[in-house]
């Protein structure tokens, strides 16, 4: 039981560490995008209905299936790098960013970070979504290894206990005969 609890603590600690590391990667990508947006002339960012889609963060932050959407203070799209990404952003996402400045949520397979940044005296909402395939795969592998290690330790403890009890009960068996 103690071994199982220790393994659960290890698993959840690594899972939390993975989540925080990936959250930091998403935040870094958001900062890179904010830096990119800050260099774009303000006149290119105010056109409602048009958006910029030429910047590629993949070379800079190595996130898998990264999707970025930037909205101005009126919540109009000014930049995105993935056609389908906007579907995941709801009014609730904007409200969460407004209340906390940084918003992190697990979606089905992906994770999304939303943040509010002041760029050139205007507020922008930056939403970054990506899939942590390597981190999730490593976490699954750790879960399998810890499960096998737990089963193996139970077998070793059972065998040792059987041997120990057999040795302790040997005098009683001899006494009975």
mmCIF file of C-alpha atoms in Angstrom:
data_model
loop_
_atom_site.group_PDB
_atom_site.id
_atom_site.type_symbol
_atom_site.label_atom_id
_atom_site.label_comp_id
_atom_site.label_asym_id
_atom_site.label_seq_id
_atom_site.Cartn_x
_atom_site.Cartn_y
_atom_site.Cartn_z
ATOM 1 C CA UNK A 1 0.000 0.000 0.000
ATOM 2 C CA UNK A 2 2.818 2.393 0.881
ATOM 3 C CA UNK A 3 4.648 1.557 -2.353
ATOM 4 C CA UNK A 4 1.463 2.277 -4.325
ATOM 5 C CA UNK A 5 1.026 5.636 -2.599
ATOM 6 C CA UNK A 6 4.648 6.573 -3.300
ATOM 7 C CA UNK A 7 4.227 5.660 -6.964
ATOM 8 C CA UNK A 8 1.034 7.736 -7.193
ATOM 9 C CA UNK A 9 2.863 10.714 -5.681
ATOM 10 C CA UNK A 10 5.658 10.271 -8.232
ATOM 11 C CA UNK A 11 3.191 10.010 -11.121
ATOM 12 C CA UNK A 12 1.155 13.068 -10.128
ATOM 13 C CA UNK A 13 4.297 15.093 -9.420
ATOM 14 C CA UNK A 14 5.662 14.332 -12.876
ATOM 15 C CA UNK A 15 2.247 15.060 -14.430
ATOM 16 C CA UNK A 16 2.136 18.447 -12.698
ATOM 17 C CA UNK A 17 5.729 19.187 -13.755
ATOM 18 C CA UNK A 18 4.861 18.290 -17.369
ATOM 19 C CA UNK A 19 1.777 20.494 -17.276
ATOM 20 C CA UNK A 20 3.712 23.479 -15.897
ATOM 21 C CA UNK A 21 6.503 22.992 -18.443
ATOM 22 C CA UNK A 22 4.050 22.863 -21.311
ATOM 23 C CA UNK A 23 2.185 25.869 -19.936
ATOM 24 C CA UNK A 24 5.484 27.766 -19.929
ATOM 25 C CA UNK A 25 6.066 26.741 -23.565
ATOM 26 C CA UNK A 26 2.629 28.051 -24.514
ATOM 27 C CA UNK A 27 3.311 31.262 -22.621
ATOM 28 C CA UNK A 28 6.648 31.653 -24.392
ATOM 29 C CA UNK A 29 4.905 31.210 -27.735
ATOM 30 C CA UNK A 30 2.358 33.855 -26.725
ATOM 31 C CA UNK A 31 5.154 36.270 -25.842
ATOM 32 C CA UNK A 32 6.840 35.613 -29.205
ATOM 33 C CA UNK A 33 3.549 36.356 -30.940
ATOM 34 C CA UNK A 34 3.032 39.513 -28.839
ATOM 35 C CA UNK A 35 6.495 40.652 -29.854
ATOM 36 C CA UNK A 36 5.646 39.986 -33.500
ATOM 37 C CA UNK A 37 2.322 41.845 -33.233
ATOM 38 C CA UNK A 38 4.049 44.827 -31.597
ATOM 39 C CA UNK A 39 6.188 45.274 -34.724
ATOM 40 C CA UNK A 40 3.210 45.375 -37.109
ATOM 41 C CA UNK A 41 1.975 48.861 -38.008
ATOM 42 C CA UNK A 42 -1.165 49.763 -36.074
ATOM 43 C CA UNK A 43 -3.059 50.487 -39.293
ATOM 44 C CA UNK A 44 -2.713 46.807 -40.284
ATOM 45 C CA UNK A 45 -4.222 45.680 -36.980
ATOM 46 C CA UNK A 46 -7.396 47.785 -36.970
ATOM 47 C CA UNK A 47 -9.101 46.472 -40.103
ATOM 48 C CA UNK A 48 -12.130 44.525 -38.914
ATOM 49 C CA UNK A 49 -12.526 41.312 -40.865
ATOM 50 C CA UNK A 50 -8.965 41.142 -42.123
ATOM 51 C CA UNK A 51 -6.177 39.446 -40.278
ATOM 52 C CA UNK A 52 -2.518 38.661 -40.611
ATOM 53 C CA UNK A 53 -1.486 35.063 -41.128
ATOM 54 C CA UNK A 54 2.161 35.110 -42.197
ATOM 55 C CA UNK A 55 4.055 34.583 -38.928
ATOM 56 C CA UNK A 56 5.208 31.063 -38.051
ATOM 57 C CA UNK A 57 6.221 30.369 -34.446
ATOM 58 C CA UNK A 58 7.010 26.702 -35.093
ATOM 59 C CA UNK A 59 10.612 27.534 -35.906
ATOM 60 C CA UNK A 60 11.015 29.348 -32.599
ATOM 61 C CA UNK A 61 9.188 27.257 -29.990
ATOM 62 C CA UNK A 62 8.787 23.724 -31.436
ATOM 63 C CA UNK A 63 5.173 23.217 -30.327
ATOM 64 C CA UNK A 64 3.267 20.499 -32.178
ATOM 65 C CA UNK A 65 0.061 21.499 -34.011
ATOM 66 C CA UNK A 66 0.373 25.013 -32.651
ATOM 67 C CA UNK A 67 -2.531 27.344 -33.271
ATOM 68 C CA UNK A 68 -2.471 31.023 -32.366
ATOM 69 C CA UNK A 69 -5.235 33.599 -32.528
ATOM 70 C CA UNK A 70 -4.899 37.254 -31.523
ATOM 71 C CA UNK A 71 -7.893 39.491 -30.935
ATOM 72 C CA UNK A 72 -7.915 43.241 -30.391
ATOM 73 C CA UNK A 73 -9.609 44.929 -27.429
ATOM 74 C CA UNK A 74 -12.930 44.811 -29.291
ATOM 75 C CA UNK A 75 -12.477 41.034 -29.605
ATOM 76 C CA UNK A 76 -12.051 41.189 -33.367
ATOM 77 C CA UNK A 77 -9.617 38.713 -34.889
ATOM 78 C CA UNK A 78 -6.402 40.394 -36.055
ATOM 79 C CA UNK A 79 -4.083 37.398 -36.421
ATOM 80 C CA UNK A 80 -4.314 33.646 -36.656
ATOM 81 C CA UNK A 81 -2.124 30.907 -37.996
ATOM 82 C CA UNK A 82 -4.638 28.056 -38.124
ATOM 83 C CA UNK A 83 -8.008 28.106 -39.889
ATOM 84 C CA UNK A 84 -9.900 25.931 -37.384
ATOM 85 C CA UNK A 85 -8.537 27.412 -34.191
ATOM 86 C CA UNK A 86 -11.101 30.145 -33.630
ATOM 87 C CA UNK A 87 -13.829 27.541 -33.013
ATOM 88 C CA UNK A 88 -12.427 26.757 -29.557
ATOM 89 C CA UNK A 89 -12.477 30.342 -28.326
ATOM 90 C CA UNK A 90 -15.721 31.274 -26.626
ATOM 91 C CA UNK A 91 -17.049 34.281 -24.773
ATOM 92 C CA UNK A 92 -16.183 32.429 -21.572
ATOM 93 C CA UNK A 93 -12.537 32.254 -22.682
ATOM 94 C CA UNK A 94 -12.439 36.037 -23.035
ATOM 95 C CA UNK A 95 -14.098 36.470 -19.638
ATOM 96 C CA UNK A 96 -11.583 34.116 -18.020
ATOM 97 C CA UNK A 97 -8.687 36.077 -19.498
ATOM 98 C CA UNK A 98 -10.276 39.339 -18.343
ATOM 99 C CA UNK A 99 -10.535 38.065 -14.773
ATOM 100 C CA UNK A 100 -7.125 36.371 -14.459
ATOM 101 C CA UNK A 101 -4.899 37.838 -17.233
ATOM 102 C CA UNK A 102 -3.638 34.288 -17.921
ATOM 103 C CA UNK A 103 -6.030 31.434 -18.605
ATOM 104 C CA UNK A 104 -5.040 27.783 -19.078
ATOM 105 C CA UNK A 105 -7.403 24.953 -20.012
ATOM 106 C CA UNK A 106 -7.156 21.351 -21.168
ATOM 107 C CA UNK A 107 -9.205 20.682 -24.268
ATOM 108 C CA UNK A 108 -9.823 17.184 -25.660
ATOM 109 C CA UNK A 109 -6.313 16.445 -26.926
ATOM 110 C CA UNK A 110 -4.798 19.906 -26.798
ATOM 111 C CA UNK A 111 -4.105 22.511 -24.178
ATOM 112 C CA UNK A 112 -4.864 26.199 -24.593
ATOM 113 C CA UNK A 113 -3.442 29.275 -22.932
ATOM 114 C CA UNK A 114 -5.082 32.660 -23.195
ATOM 115 C CA UNK A 115 -3.516 35.898 -22.049
ATOM 116 C CA UNK A 116 -4.177 39.592 -22.220
ATOM 117 C CA UNK A 117 -1.260 41.826 -23.224
ATOM 118 C CA UNK A 118 -0.933 45.535 -23.727
ATOM 119 C CA UNK A 119 0.755 46.163 -27.067
ATOM 120 C CA UNK A 120 1.271 49.712 -28.333
ATOM 121 C CA UNK A 121 -1.201 51.100 -25.763
ATOM 122 C CA UNK A 122 -3.935 48.636 -26.826
ATOM 123 C CA UNK A 123 -5.107 45.452 -25.139
ATOM 124 C CA UNK A 124 -4.837 42.249 -27.137
ATOM 125 C CA UNK A 125 -6.071 38.753 -26.321
ATOM 126 C CA UNK A 126 -3.610 36.064 -27.348
ATOM 127 C CA UNK A 127 -4.788 32.453 -27.411
ATOM 128 C CA UNK A 128 -2.254 29.705 -28.044
ATOM 129 C CA UNK A 129 -3.211 26.080 -28.411
ATOM 130 C CA UNK A 130 -0.924 23.088 -28.980
ATOM 131 C CA UNK A 131 -0.664 19.379 -28.395
ATOM 132 C CA UNK A 132 1.908 18.031 -25.973
ATOM 133 C CA UNK A 133 2.470 14.703 -27.704
ATOM 134 C CA UNK A 134 5.909 14.006 -26.278
ATOM 135 C CA UNK A 135 4.942 14.989 -22.733
ATOM 136 C CA UNK A 136 1.737 12.946 -22.803
ATOM 137 C CA UNK A 137 3.553 9.947 -24.304
ATOM 138 C CA UNK A 138 6.214 10.136 -21.618
ATOM 139 C CA UNK A 139 3.515 10.385 -18.947
ATOM 140 C CA UNK A 140 1.726 7.312 -20.331
ATOM 141 C CA UNK A 141 5.027 5.427 -20.427
ATOM 142 C CA UNK A 142 5.747 6.432 -16.825
ATOM 143 C CA UNK A 143 2.282 5.207 -15.831
ATOM 144 C CA UNK A 144 2.933 1.827 -17.471
ATOM 145 C CA UNK A 145 6.381 1.517 -15.870
ATOM 146 C CA UNK A 146 5.051 2.432 -12.419
ATOM 147 C CA UNK A 147 2.161 -0.014 -12.773
ATOM 148 C CA UNK A 148 4.519 -2.827 -13.790
ATOM 149 C CA UNK A 149 6.887 -1.886 -10.983
ATOM 150 C CA UNK A 150 3.991 -1.959 -8.510
ATOM 151 C CA UNK A 151 2.862 -5.422 -9.688
ATOM 152 C CA UNK A 152 6.456 -6.673 -9.608
ATOM 153 C CA UNK A 153 6.940 -5.324 -6.080
ATOM 154 C CA UNK A 154 3.691 -7.025 -4.970
ATOM 155 C CA UNK A 155 4.940 -10.353 -6.373
ATOM 156 C CA UNK A 156 8.324 -9.941 -4.647
ATOM 157 C CA UNK A 157 6.665 -8.994 -1.335
ATOM 158 C CA UNK A 158 4.238 -11.937 -1.598
ATOM 159 C CA UNK A 159 7.056 -14.398 -2.354
ATOM 160 C CA UNK A 160 9.236 -13.016 0.439
ATOM 161 C CA UNK A 161 6.301 -13.092 2.887
ATOM 162 C CA UNK A 162 5.485 -16.687 1.946
ATOM 163 C CA UNK A 163 9.120 -17.712 2.420
ATOM 164 C CA UNK A 164 9.414 -15.827 5.713
ATOM 165 C CA UNK A 165 6.146 -17.202 7.136
ATOM 166 C CA UNK A 166 7.090 -20.726 6.020
ATOM 167 C CA UNK A 167 10.403 -20.390 7.820
ATOM 168 C CA UNK A 168 8.714 -19.044 10.956
ATOM 169 C CA UNK A 169 6.106 -21.801 10.984
ATOM 170 C CA UNK A 170 8.629 -24.627 10.453
ATOM 171 C CA UNK A 171 9.131 -25.205 14.206
ATOM 172 C CA UNK A 172 5.357 -25.589 14.617
ATOM 173 C CA UNK A 173 5.244 -28.141 11.810
ATOM 174 C CA UNK A 174 8.069 -30.079 13.461
ATOM 175 C CA UNK A 175 6.322 -29.877 16.836
ATOM 176 C CA UNK A 176 3.113 -31.235 15.318
ATOM 177 C CA UNK A 177 4.877 -34.314 13.961
#
